């Protein structure tokens, strides 16, 4: 069963159309990529994946706005903020008086760089380290991943992004993060999550070759480091997002599958039911 079919069985309404790229958005994305005065970490300190730091940040800013419907006045929570790849572009979009951004990550170096470089110029951008245990990013962490609870009140955010986070989590921890996202979102708020959502269909052109992790819903692509590229059954992801209290709008396939797409990983958008503030 494909992810698209699973999505249709999970939602009763068609996914909202993706907004077209306006000239204003195209200008903003180009500005993020080319403005040499925007913060940029030293190349040897970037630990958030391959690709150009600014180009990927600009790309996701466009996805947040066009697909996630992010508005300048909204409160953003970035789970796994790394070294500010999503935060830096958002400084150019979020309203400096009404919008806000909070980022958390287990890697101290990234949090320190963001707090020392971004926050002084953009005081409504805040960063904190959570000592979450992870075999790759924080092996000595004190907080087990399946016990995570973010230190914010219920309904604190309008937009939560988990960009390349689910791709490094085992299934039981991913469920915890989905439940936390649902708790933290205000009515009408959106979860924007990227994943490798396996659906049992193969084109033979996939850039990653996944194998199932035991008998459960998890998959891995790199045997010596399973959480370096972790997949999840699409049905499991959809089911647990729904059980957390979110209404799934879309689960769109990414071009890691060897097909044309605007984004590399698969993209899930889920909404907290209720009237937006």
PDB file of C-alpha atoms in Angstrom:
ATOM      1  CA  UNK A   1       0.000   0.000   0.000  1.00  0.00           C
ATOM      2  CA  UNK A   2       1.443   3.361  -0.955  1.00  0.00           C
ATOM      3  CA  UNK A   3       1.741   6.264   1.458  1.00  0.00           C
ATOM      4  CA  UNK A   4      -0.718   8.226  -0.678  1.00  0.00           C
ATOM      5  CA  UNK A   5      -3.346   5.494  -0.376  1.00  0.00           C
ATOM      6  CA  UNK A   6      -2.730   5.202   3.361  1.00  0.00           C
ATOM      7  CA  UNK A   7      -3.203   8.934   3.666  1.00  0.00           C
ATOM      8  CA  UNK A   8      -6.496   8.854   1.849  1.00  0.00           C
ATOM      9  CA  UNK A   9      -7.722   6.198   4.230  1.00  0.00           C
ATOM     10  CA  UNK A  10      -6.654   8.255   7.233  1.00  0.00           C
ATOM     11  CA  UNK A  11      -8.140  11.615   6.285  1.00  0.00           C
ATOM     12  CA  UNK A  12     -11.690  12.478   5.313  1.00  0.00           C
ATOM     13  CA  UNK A  13     -10.840  15.773   3.616  1.00  0.00           C
ATOM     14  CA  UNK A  14      -8.453  16.338   0.706  1.00  0.00           C
ATOM     15  CA  UNK A  15      -5.144  17.955   1.618  1.00  0.00           C
ATOM     16  CA  UNK A  16      -5.087  21.728   1.102  1.00  0.00           C
ATOM     17  CA  UNK A  17      -3.477  22.798  -2.126  1.00  0.00           C
ATOM     18  CA  UNK A  18       0.152  23.861  -1.873  1.00  0.00           C
ATOM     19  CA  UNK A  19       0.375  27.626  -2.250  1.00  0.00           C
ATOM     20  CA  UNK A  20       2.238  28.824  -5.332  1.00  0.00           C
ATOM     21  CA  UNK A  21       5.575  30.556  -4.929  1.00  0.00           C
ATOM     22  CA  UNK A  22       4.943  34.294  -5.049  1.00  0.00           C
ATOM     23  CA  UNK A  23       7.526  36.811  -6.286  1.00  0.00           C
ATOM     24  CA  UNK A  24       7.869  38.003  -2.686  1.00  0.00           C
ATOM     25  CA  UNK A  25       8.687  34.495  -1.459  1.00  0.00           C
ATOM     26  CA  UNK A  26      11.137  33.924  -4.306  1.00  0.00           C
ATOM     27  CA  UNK A  27      12.889  37.166  -3.351  1.00  0.00           C
ATOM     28  CA  UNK A  28      12.996  36.164   0.328  1.00  0.00           C
ATOM     29  CA  UNK A  29      14.485  32.750  -0.430  1.00  0.00           C
ATOM     30  CA  UNK A  30      17.116  34.326  -2.677  1.00  0.00           C
ATOM     31  CA  UNK A  31      17.862  36.875   0.037  1.00  0.00           C
ATOM     32  CA  UNK A  32      18.432  34.110   2.586  1.00  0.00           C
ATOM     33  CA  UNK A  33      20.828  32.344   0.241  1.00  0.00           C
ATOM     34  CA  UNK A  34      22.863  35.348  -0.801  1.00  0.00           C
ATOM     35  CA  UNK A  35      22.880  37.774   2.140  1.00  0.00           C
ATOM     36  CA  UNK A  36      26.429  37.522   3.466  1.00  0.00           C
ATOM     37  CA  UNK A  37      25.475  39.385   6.633  1.00  0.00           C
ATOM     38  CA  UNK A  38      23.202  36.621   7.917  1.00  0.00           C
ATOM     39  CA  UNK A  39      24.746  34.369  10.586  1.00  0.00           C
ATOM     40  CA  UNK A  40      26.610  31.376   9.206  1.00  0.00           C
ATOM     41  CA  UNK A  41      28.508  28.843  11.310  1.00  0.00           C
ATOM     42  CA  UNK A  42      32.056  27.749  10.436  1.00  0.00           C
ATOM     43  CA  UNK A  43      31.872  24.933   7.868  1.00  0.00           C
ATOM     44  CA  UNK A  44      33.668  22.457  10.136  1.00  0.00           C
ATOM     45  CA  UNK A  45      31.043  22.934  12.864  1.00  0.00           C
ATOM     46  CA  UNK A  46      27.999  22.002  10.766  1.00  0.00           C
ATOM     47  CA  UNK A  47      26.739  18.599  11.903  1.00  0.00           C
ATOM     48  CA  UNK A  48      23.200  18.633  10.538  1.00  0.00           C
ATOM     49  CA  UNK A  49      23.705  16.735   7.292  1.00  0.00           C
ATOM     50  CA  UNK A  50      25.009  17.166   3.794  1.00  0.00           C
ATOM     51  CA  UNK A  51      24.226  20.023   1.486  1.00  0.00           C
ATOM     52  CA  UNK A  52      24.637  23.787   1.437  1.00  0.00           C
ATOM     53  CA  UNK A  53      23.651  25.333   4.786  1.00  0.00           C
ATOM     54  CA  UNK A  54      21.995  28.434   3.354  1.00  0.00           C
ATOM     55  CA  UNK A  55      20.423  26.758   0.326  1.00  0.00           C
ATOM     56  CA  UNK A  56      18.766  24.083   2.435  1.00  0.00           C
ATOM     57  CA  UNK A  57      17.591  26.661   4.948  1.00  0.00           C
ATOM     58  CA  UNK A  58      16.067  28.755   2.168  1.00  0.00           C
ATOM     59  CA  UNK A  59      14.440  25.677   0.654  1.00  0.00           C
ATOM     60  CA  UNK A  60      12.755  24.747   3.915  1.00  0.00           C
ATOM     61  CA  UNK A  61      11.634  28.294   4.572  1.00  0.00           C
ATOM     62  CA  UNK A  62       9.741  27.993   1.299  1.00  0.00           C
ATOM     63  CA  UNK A  63       8.283  24.631   2.356  1.00  0.00           C
ATOM     64  CA  UNK A  64       7.218  26.015   5.740  1.00  0.00           C
ATOM     65  CA  UNK A  65       5.357  28.871   4.087  1.00  0.00           C
ATOM     66  CA  UNK A  66       3.906  27.133   1.029  1.00  0.00           C
ATOM     67  CA  UNK A  67       3.153  23.673   2.453  1.00  0.00           C
ATOM     68  CA  UNK A  68       2.995  24.282   6.208  1.00  0.00           C
ATOM     69  CA  UNK A  69       1.173  27.645   5.875  1.00  0.00           C
ATOM     70  CA  UNK A  70       3.500  29.309   8.361  1.00  0.00           C
ATOM     71  CA  UNK A  71       2.534  32.920   9.098  1.00  0.00           C
ATOM     72  CA  UNK A  72       4.888  35.690  10.314  1.00  0.00           C
ATOM     73  CA  UNK A  73       3.035  36.176  13.621  1.00  0.00           C
ATOM     74  CA  UNK A  74       3.176  32.521  14.676  1.00  0.00           C
ATOM     75  CA  UNK A  75       5.102  30.800  17.474  1.00  0.00           C
ATOM     76  CA  UNK A  76       7.556  28.245  16.096  1.00  0.00           C
ATOM     77  CA  UNK A  77       9.110  25.283  17.900  1.00  0.00           C
ATOM     78  CA  UNK A  78      12.063  23.623  16.161  1.00  0.00           C
ATOM     79  CA  UNK A  79      12.733  20.148  17.575  1.00  0.00           C
ATOM     80  CA  UNK A  80      16.286  19.204  16.675  1.00  0.00           C
ATOM     81  CA  UNK A  81      17.342  22.742  15.755  1.00  0.00           C
ATOM     82  CA  UNK A  82      20.975  21.722  15.296  1.00  0.00           C
ATOM     83  CA  UNK A  83      23.168  24.687  14.493  1.00  0.00           C
ATOM     84  CA  UNK A  84      20.428  26.998  13.264  1.00  0.00           C
ATOM     85  CA  UNK A  85      19.896  25.875   9.691  1.00  0.00           C
ATOM     86  CA  UNK A  86      16.136  26.480   9.981  1.00  0.00           C
ATOM     87  CA  UNK A  87      16.417  29.317  12.508  1.00  0.00           C
ATOM     88  CA  UNK A  88      18.558  31.663  10.413  1.00  0.00           C
ATOM     89  CA  UNK A  89      16.077  31.878   7.492  1.00  0.00           C
ATOM     90  CA  UNK A  90      13.188  32.308   9.918  1.00  0.00           C
ATOM     91  CA  UNK A  91      14.833  35.437  11.347  1.00  0.00           C
ATOM     92  CA  UNK A  92      14.010  37.051   8.008  1.00  0.00           C
ATOM     93  CA  UNK A  93      10.362  35.985   8.025  1.00  0.00           C
ATOM     94  CA  UNK A  94       8.916  35.902  11.535  1.00  0.00           C
ATOM     95  CA  UNK A  95       7.509  39.186  12.831  1.00  0.00           C
ATOM     96  CA  UNK A  96      10.022  40.573  15.360  1.00  0.00           C
ATOM     97  CA  UNK A  97       7.259  41.687  17.732  1.00  0.00           C
ATOM     98  CA  UNK A  98       4.601  38.992  17.376  1.00  0.00           C
ATOM     99  CA  UNK A  99       6.356  35.904  16.042  1.00  0.00           C
ATOM    100  CA  UNK A 100       8.721  33.785  18.112  1.00  0.00           C
ATOM    101  CA  UNK A 101      11.039  30.825  17.777  1.00  0.00           C
ATOM    102  CA  UNK A 102      12.252  28.233  20.271  1.00  0.00           C
ATOM    103  CA  UNK A 103      14.790  25.582  19.299  1.00  0.00           C
ATOM    104  CA  UNK A 104      16.010  22.560  21.248  1.00  0.00           C
ATOM    105  CA  UNK A 105      18.780  20.101  20.523  1.00  0.00           C
ATOM    106  CA  UNK A 106      21.001  17.647  22.434  1.00  0.00           C
ATOM    107  CA  UNK A 107      24.261  18.907  20.864  1.00  0.00           C
ATOM    108  CA  UNK A 108      25.766  21.645  23.014  1.00  0.00           C
ATOM    109  CA  UNK A 109      28.021  23.135  20.335  1.00  0.00           C
ATOM    110  CA  UNK A 110      25.067  23.950  18.087  1.00  0.00           C
ATOM    111  CA  UNK A 111      23.017  25.457  20.898  1.00  0.00           C
ATOM    112  CA  UNK A 112      25.931  27.613  22.069  1.00  0.00           C
ATOM    113  CA  UNK A 113      26.575  28.931  18.557  1.00  0.00           C
ATOM    114  CA  UNK A 114      22.900  29.782  18.075  1.00  0.00           C
ATOM    115  CA  UNK A 115      22.539  31.407  21.500  1.00  0.00           C
ATOM    116  CA  UNK A 116      25.698  33.460  21.058  1.00  0.00           C
ATOM    117  CA  UNK A 117      25.200  34.402  17.399  1.00  0.00           C
ATOM    118  CA  UNK A 118      21.468  34.495  16.625  1.00  0.00           C
ATOM    119  CA  UNK A 119      19.759  35.447  19.900  1.00  0.00           C
ATOM    120  CA  UNK A 120      21.635  38.730  20.525  1.00  0.00           C
ATOM    121  CA  UNK A 121      20.394  40.107  17.191  1.00  0.00           C
ATOM    122  CA  UNK A 122      16.991  38.383  17.342  1.00  0.00           C
ATOM    123  CA  UNK A 123      15.906  38.242  21.006  1.00  0.00           C
ATOM    124  CA  UNK A 124      12.672  36.366  20.264  1.00  0.00           C
ATOM    125  CA  UNK A 125      14.800  33.476  18.988  1.00  0.00           C
ATOM    126  CA  UNK A 126      15.663  31.257  21.947  1.00  0.00           C
ATOM    127  CA  UNK A 127      17.717  28.080  22.142  1.00  0.00           C
ATOM    128  CA  UNK A 128      18.188  25.459  24.816  1.00  0.00           C
ATOM    129  CA  UNK A 129      20.003  22.200  25.114  1.00  0.00           C
ATOM    130  CA  UNK A 130      18.176  19.098  26.288  1.00  0.00           C
ATOM    131  CA  UNK A 131      20.459  16.279  27.406  1.00  0.00           C
ATOM    132  CA  UNK A 132      18.588  13.618  25.431  1.00  0.00           C
ATOM    133  CA  UNK A 133      20.519  10.400  24.973  1.00  0.00           C
ATOM    134  CA  UNK A 134      21.248   9.449  21.379  1.00  0.00           C
ATOM    135  CA  UNK A 135      23.881   6.944  20.230  1.00  0.00           C
ATOM    136  CA  UNK A 136      25.134   9.238  17.462  1.00  0.00           C
ATOM    137  CA  UNK A 137      24.571  12.800  18.638  1.00  0.00           C
ATOM    138  CA  UNK A 138      24.708  12.554  22.437  1.00  0.00           C
ATOM    139  CA  UNK A 139      25.767   9.076  23.605  1.00  0.00           C
ATOM    140  CA  UNK A 140      26.308  10.181  27.219  1.00  0.00           C
ATOM    141  CA  UNK A 141      22.926  11.891  27.502  1.00  0.00           C
ATOM    142  CA  UNK A 142      21.061  11.556  30.772  1.00  0.00           C
ATOM    143  CA  UNK A 143      17.467  11.624  29.458  1.00  0.00           C
ATOM    144  CA  UNK A 144      16.207   8.522  27.617  1.00  0.00           C
ATOM    145  CA  UNK A 145      14.566   9.396  24.331  1.00  0.00           C
ATOM    146  CA  UNK A 146      11.346   7.601  25.263  1.00  0.00           C
ATOM    147  CA  UNK A 147      10.967   9.811  28.356  1.00  0.00           C
ATOM    148  CA  UNK A 148      11.248  13.168  26.612  1.00  0.00           C
ATOM    149  CA  UNK A 149       8.900  15.913  27.722  1.00  0.00           C
ATOM    150  CA  UNK A 150       9.636  19.399  26.459  1.00  0.00           C
ATOM    151  CA  UNK A 151       9.461  22.103  29.100  1.00  0.00           C
ATOM    152  CA  UNK A 152       6.695  24.211  27.613  1.00  0.00           C
ATOM    153  CA  UNK A 153       3.045  24.570  28.569  1.00  0.00           C
ATOM    154  CA  UNK A 154       0.255  22.961  26.576  1.00  0.00           C
ATOM    155  CA  UNK A 155      -0.669  24.837  23.383  1.00  0.00           C
ATOM    156  CA  UNK A 156       2.498  26.966  23.433  1.00  0.00           C
ATOM    157  CA  UNK A 157       3.111  26.842  19.668  1.00  0.00           C
ATOM    158  CA  UNK A 158       1.401  27.335  16.321  1.00  0.00           C
ATOM    159  CA  UNK A 159       3.990  25.545  14.182  1.00  0.00           C
ATOM    160  CA  UNK A 160       6.319  22.686  15.110  1.00  0.00           C
ATOM    161  CA  UNK A 161       8.995  21.429  12.786  1.00  0.00           C
ATOM    162  CA  UNK A 162      10.839  18.127  13.049  1.00  0.00           C
ATOM    163  CA  UNK A 163      13.176  18.362  10.077  1.00  0.00           C
ATOM    164  CA  UNK A 164      15.410  15.271   9.761  1.00  0.00           C
ATOM    165  CA  UNK A 165      14.567  14.212  13.313  1.00  0.00           C
ATOM    166  CA  UNK A 166      12.271  11.220  12.743  1.00  0.00           C
ATOM    167  CA  UNK A 167      15.012   9.877  10.445  1.00  0.00           C
ATOM    168  CA  UNK A 168      17.206   9.396  13.539  1.00  0.00           C
ATOM    169  CA  UNK A 169      14.653   7.997  16.011  1.00  0.00           C
ATOM    170  CA  UNK A 170      13.516   4.454  16.815  1.00  0.00           C
ATOM    171  CA  UNK A 171       9.740   3.919  16.637  1.00  0.00           C
ATOM    172  CA  UNK A 172       9.025   4.112  20.403  1.00  0.00           C
ATOM    173  CA  UNK A 173      10.769   7.484  20.670  1.00  0.00           C
ATOM    174  CA  UNK A 174       9.035   8.825  17.566  1.00  0.00           C
ATOM    175  CA  UNK A 175       5.684   8.091  19.230  1.00  0.00           C
ATOM    176  CA  UNK A 176       6.741  10.155  22.257  1.00  0.00           C
ATOM    177  CA  UNK A 177       7.681  13.083  20.020  1.00  0.00           C
ATOM    178  CA  UNK A 178       4.349  12.899  18.178  1.00  0.00           C
ATOM    179  CA  UNK A 179       2.462  13.004  21.474  1.00  0.00           C
ATOM    180  CA  UNK A 180       4.539  15.940  22.678  1.00  0.00           C
ATOM    181  CA  UNK A 181       3.916  17.813  19.428  1.00  0.00           C
ATOM    182  CA  UNK A 182       0.176  17.302  19.824  1.00  0.00           C
ATOM    183  CA  UNK A 183       0.327  18.550  23.426  1.00  0.00           C
ATOM    184  CA  UNK A 184       2.306  21.652  22.525  1.00  0.00           C
ATOM    185  CA  UNK A 185       0.322  22.727  19.468  1.00  0.00           C
ATOM    186  CA  UNK A 186      -2.480  25.230  19.839  1.00  0.00           C
ATOM    187  CA  UNK A 187      -5.727  24.501  17.963  1.00  0.00           C
ATOM    188  CA  UNK A 188      -5.105  25.013  14.263  1.00  0.00           C
ATOM    189  CA  UNK A 189      -1.362  24.547  14.734  1.00  0.00           C
ATOM    190  CA  UNK A 190       0.621  22.359  12.355  1.00  0.00           C
ATOM    191  CA  UNK A 191       3.305  19.712  12.759  1.00  0.00           C
ATOM    192  CA  UNK A 192       5.759  19.713   9.843  1.00  0.00           C
ATOM    193  CA  UNK A 193       7.751  16.477   9.933  1.00  0.00           C
ATOM    194  CA  UNK A 194      10.135  14.843   7.478  1.00  0.00           C
ATOM    195  CA  UNK A 195      10.733  11.086   7.461  1.00  0.00           C
ATOM    196  CA  UNK A 196      11.596   8.054   5.428  1.00  0.00           C
ATOM    197  CA  UNK A 197       8.086   6.589   5.433  1.00  0.00           C
ATOM    198  CA  UNK A 198       8.253   3.057   4.024  1.00  0.00           C
ATOM    199  CA  UNK A 199       5.131   1.850   2.264  1.00  0.00           C
ATOM    200  CA  UNK A 200       6.095  -1.562   0.889  1.00  0.00           C
ATOM    201  CA  UNK A 201       6.416  -0.270  -2.670  1.00  0.00           C
ATOM    202  CA  UNK A 202       9.794  -0.151  -4.411  1.00  0.00           C
ATOM    203  CA  UNK A 203      10.716   1.517  -7.678  1.00  0.00           C
ATOM    204  CA  UNK A 204      14.215   0.053  -7.634  1.00  0.00           C
ATOM    205  CA  UNK A 205      15.526   3.629  -7.872  1.00  0.00           C
ATOM    206  CA  UNK A 206      15.664   4.492  -4.167  1.00  0.00           C
ATOM    207  CA  UNK A 207      18.829   6.262  -3.044  1.00  0.00           C
ATOM    208  CA  UNK A 208      18.725   4.397   0.284  1.00  0.00           C
ATOM    209  CA  UNK A 209      18.137   0.668   0.614  1.00  0.00           C
ATOM    210  CA  UNK A 210      16.280  -0.003   3.853  1.00  0.00           C
ATOM    211  CA  UNK A 211      16.041  -3.246   5.810  1.00  0.00           C
ATOM    212  CA  UNK A 212      13.491  -3.932   8.502  1.00  0.00           C
ATOM    213  CA  UNK A 213      14.639  -3.539  12.093  1.00  0.00           C
ATOM    214  CA  UNK A 214      13.525  -6.790  13.740  1.00  0.00           C
ATOM    215  CA  UNK A 215       9.801  -7.462  13.613  1.00  0.00           C
ATOM    216  CA  UNK A 216       8.674  -3.910  14.339  1.00  0.00           C
ATOM    217  CA  UNK A 217       7.790  -0.895  12.194  1.00  0.00           C
ATOM    218  CA  UNK A 218      11.334   0.507  12.073  1.00  0.00           C
ATOM    219  CA  UNK A 219      13.828   0.272   9.213  1.00  0.00           C
ATOM    220  CA  UNK A 220      17.507   1.059   8.811  1.00  0.00           C
ATOM    221  CA  UNK A 221      19.768   1.781   5.856  1.00  0.00           C
ATOM    222  CA  UNK A 222      23.213   1.677   7.499  1.00  0.00           C
ATOM    223  CA  UNK A 223      23.844  -1.499   9.475  1.00  0.00           C
ATOM    224  CA  UNK A 224      26.732  -0.187  11.570  1.00  0.00           C
ATOM    225  CA  UNK A 225      24.721   2.910  12.585  1.00  0.00           C
ATOM    226  CA  UNK A 226      20.983   2.150  12.318  1.00  0.00           C
ATOM    227  CA  UNK A 227      19.887   5.571  13.562  1.00  0.00           C
ATOM    228  CA  UNK A 228      22.003   7.407  10.988  1.00  0.00           C
ATOM    229  CA  UNK A 229      19.166   6.857   8.491  1.00  0.00           C
ATOM    230  CA  UNK A 230      16.088   5.383  10.147  1.00  0.00           C
ATOM    231  CA  UNK A 231      12.858   4.614   8.324  1.00  0.00           C
ATOM    232  CA  UNK A 232       9.369   3.993   9.667  1.00  0.00           C
ATOM    233  CA  UNK A 233       6.336   2.193   8.295  1.00  0.00           C
ATOM    234  CA  UNK A 234       4.067   4.821   6.745  1.00  0.00           C
ATOM    235  CA  UNK A 235       0.993   3.212   8.322  1.00  0.00           C
ATOM    236  CA  UNK A 236       2.653   3.363  11.755  1.00  0.00           C
ATOM    237  CA  UNK A 237       3.478   7.049  11.341  1.00  0.00           C
ATOM    238  CA  UNK A 238      -0.042   7.913  10.211  1.00  0.00           C
ATOM    239  CA  UNK A 239      -1.671   5.807  12.925  1.00  0.00           C
ATOM    240  CA  UNK A 240       0.325   7.303  15.782  1.00  0.00           C
ATOM    241  CA  UNK A 241      -0.001  10.862  14.548  1.00  0.00           C
ATOM    242  CA  UNK A 242      -3.756  10.312  14.585  1.00  0.00           C
ATOM    243  CA  UNK A 243      -3.689   8.617  17.998  1.00  0.00           C
ATOM    244  CA  UNK A 244      -1.773  11.608  19.352  1.00  0.00           C
ATOM    245  CA  UNK A 245      -4.757  13.778  18.413  1.00  0.00           C
ATOM    246  CA  UNK A 246      -3.545  15.239  15.130  1.00  0.00           C
ATOM    247  CA  UNK A 247      -5.393  15.326  11.831  1.00  0.00           C
ATOM    248  CA  UNK A 248      -3.021  14.279   9.050  1.00  0.00           C
ATOM    249  CA  UNK A 249      -3.311  16.533   6.017  1.00  0.00           C
ATOM    250  CA  UNK A 250      -0.681  15.038   3.790  1.00  0.00           C
ATOM    251  CA  UNK A 251       2.169  12.561   3.548  1.00  0.00           C
ATOM    252  CA  UNK A 252       3.984  13.451   0.361  1.00  0.00           C
ATOM    253  CA  UNK A 253       6.794  11.252  -1.033  1.00  0.00           C
ATOM    254  CA  UNK A 254      10.283  12.694  -1.326  1.00  0.00           C
ATOM    255  CA  UNK A 255      12.830  12.328  -4.108  1.00  0.00           C
ATOM    256  CA  UNK A 256      14.974   9.902  -2.070  1.00  0.00           C
ATOM    257  CA  UNK A 257      12.615   7.360  -3.649  1.00  0.00           C
ATOM    258  CA  UNK A 258      14.030   8.077  -7.094  1.00  0.00           C
ATOM    259  CA  UNK A 259      11.026  10.060  -8.239  1.00  0.00           C
ATOM    260  CA  UNK A 260      10.440  13.735  -8.856  1.00  0.00           C
ATOM    261  CA  UNK A 261       9.611  15.742  -5.719  1.00  0.00           C
ATOM    262  CA  UNK A 262      10.278  19.172  -4.245  1.00  0.00           C
ATOM    263  CA  UNK A 263      11.894  17.714  -1.112  1.00  0.00           C
ATOM    264  CA  UNK A 264      14.328  14.887  -0.396  1.00  0.00           C
ATOM    265  CA  UNK A 265      12.586  13.163   2.530  1.00  0.00           C
ATOM    266  CA  UNK A 266       8.901  12.320   2.747  1.00  0.00           C
ATOM    267  CA  UNK A 267       6.872  15.147   4.240  1.00  0.00           C
ATOM    268  CA  UNK A 268       4.043  14.880   6.742  1.00  0.00           C
ATOM    269  CA  UNK A 269       1.829  17.806   7.750  1.00  0.00           C
ATOM    270  CA  UNK A 270      -0.642  17.224  10.578  1.00  0.00           C
ATOM    271  CA  UNK A 271      -2.978  19.723  12.236  1.00  0.00           C
ATOM    272  CA  UNK A 272      -4.213  20.101  15.814  1.00  0.00           C
ATOM    273  CA  UNK A 273      -8.024  20.207  15.478  1.00  0.00           C
ATOM    274  CA  UNK A 274      -9.801  23.348  16.597  1.00  0.00           C
ATOM    275  CA  UNK A 275     -10.041  27.013  15.717  1.00  0.00           C
ATOM    276  CA  UNK A 276      -6.750  28.791  15.201  1.00  0.00           C
ATOM    277  CA  UNK A 277      -6.079  31.776  17.459  1.00  0.00           C
TER     278      UNK A 277
END
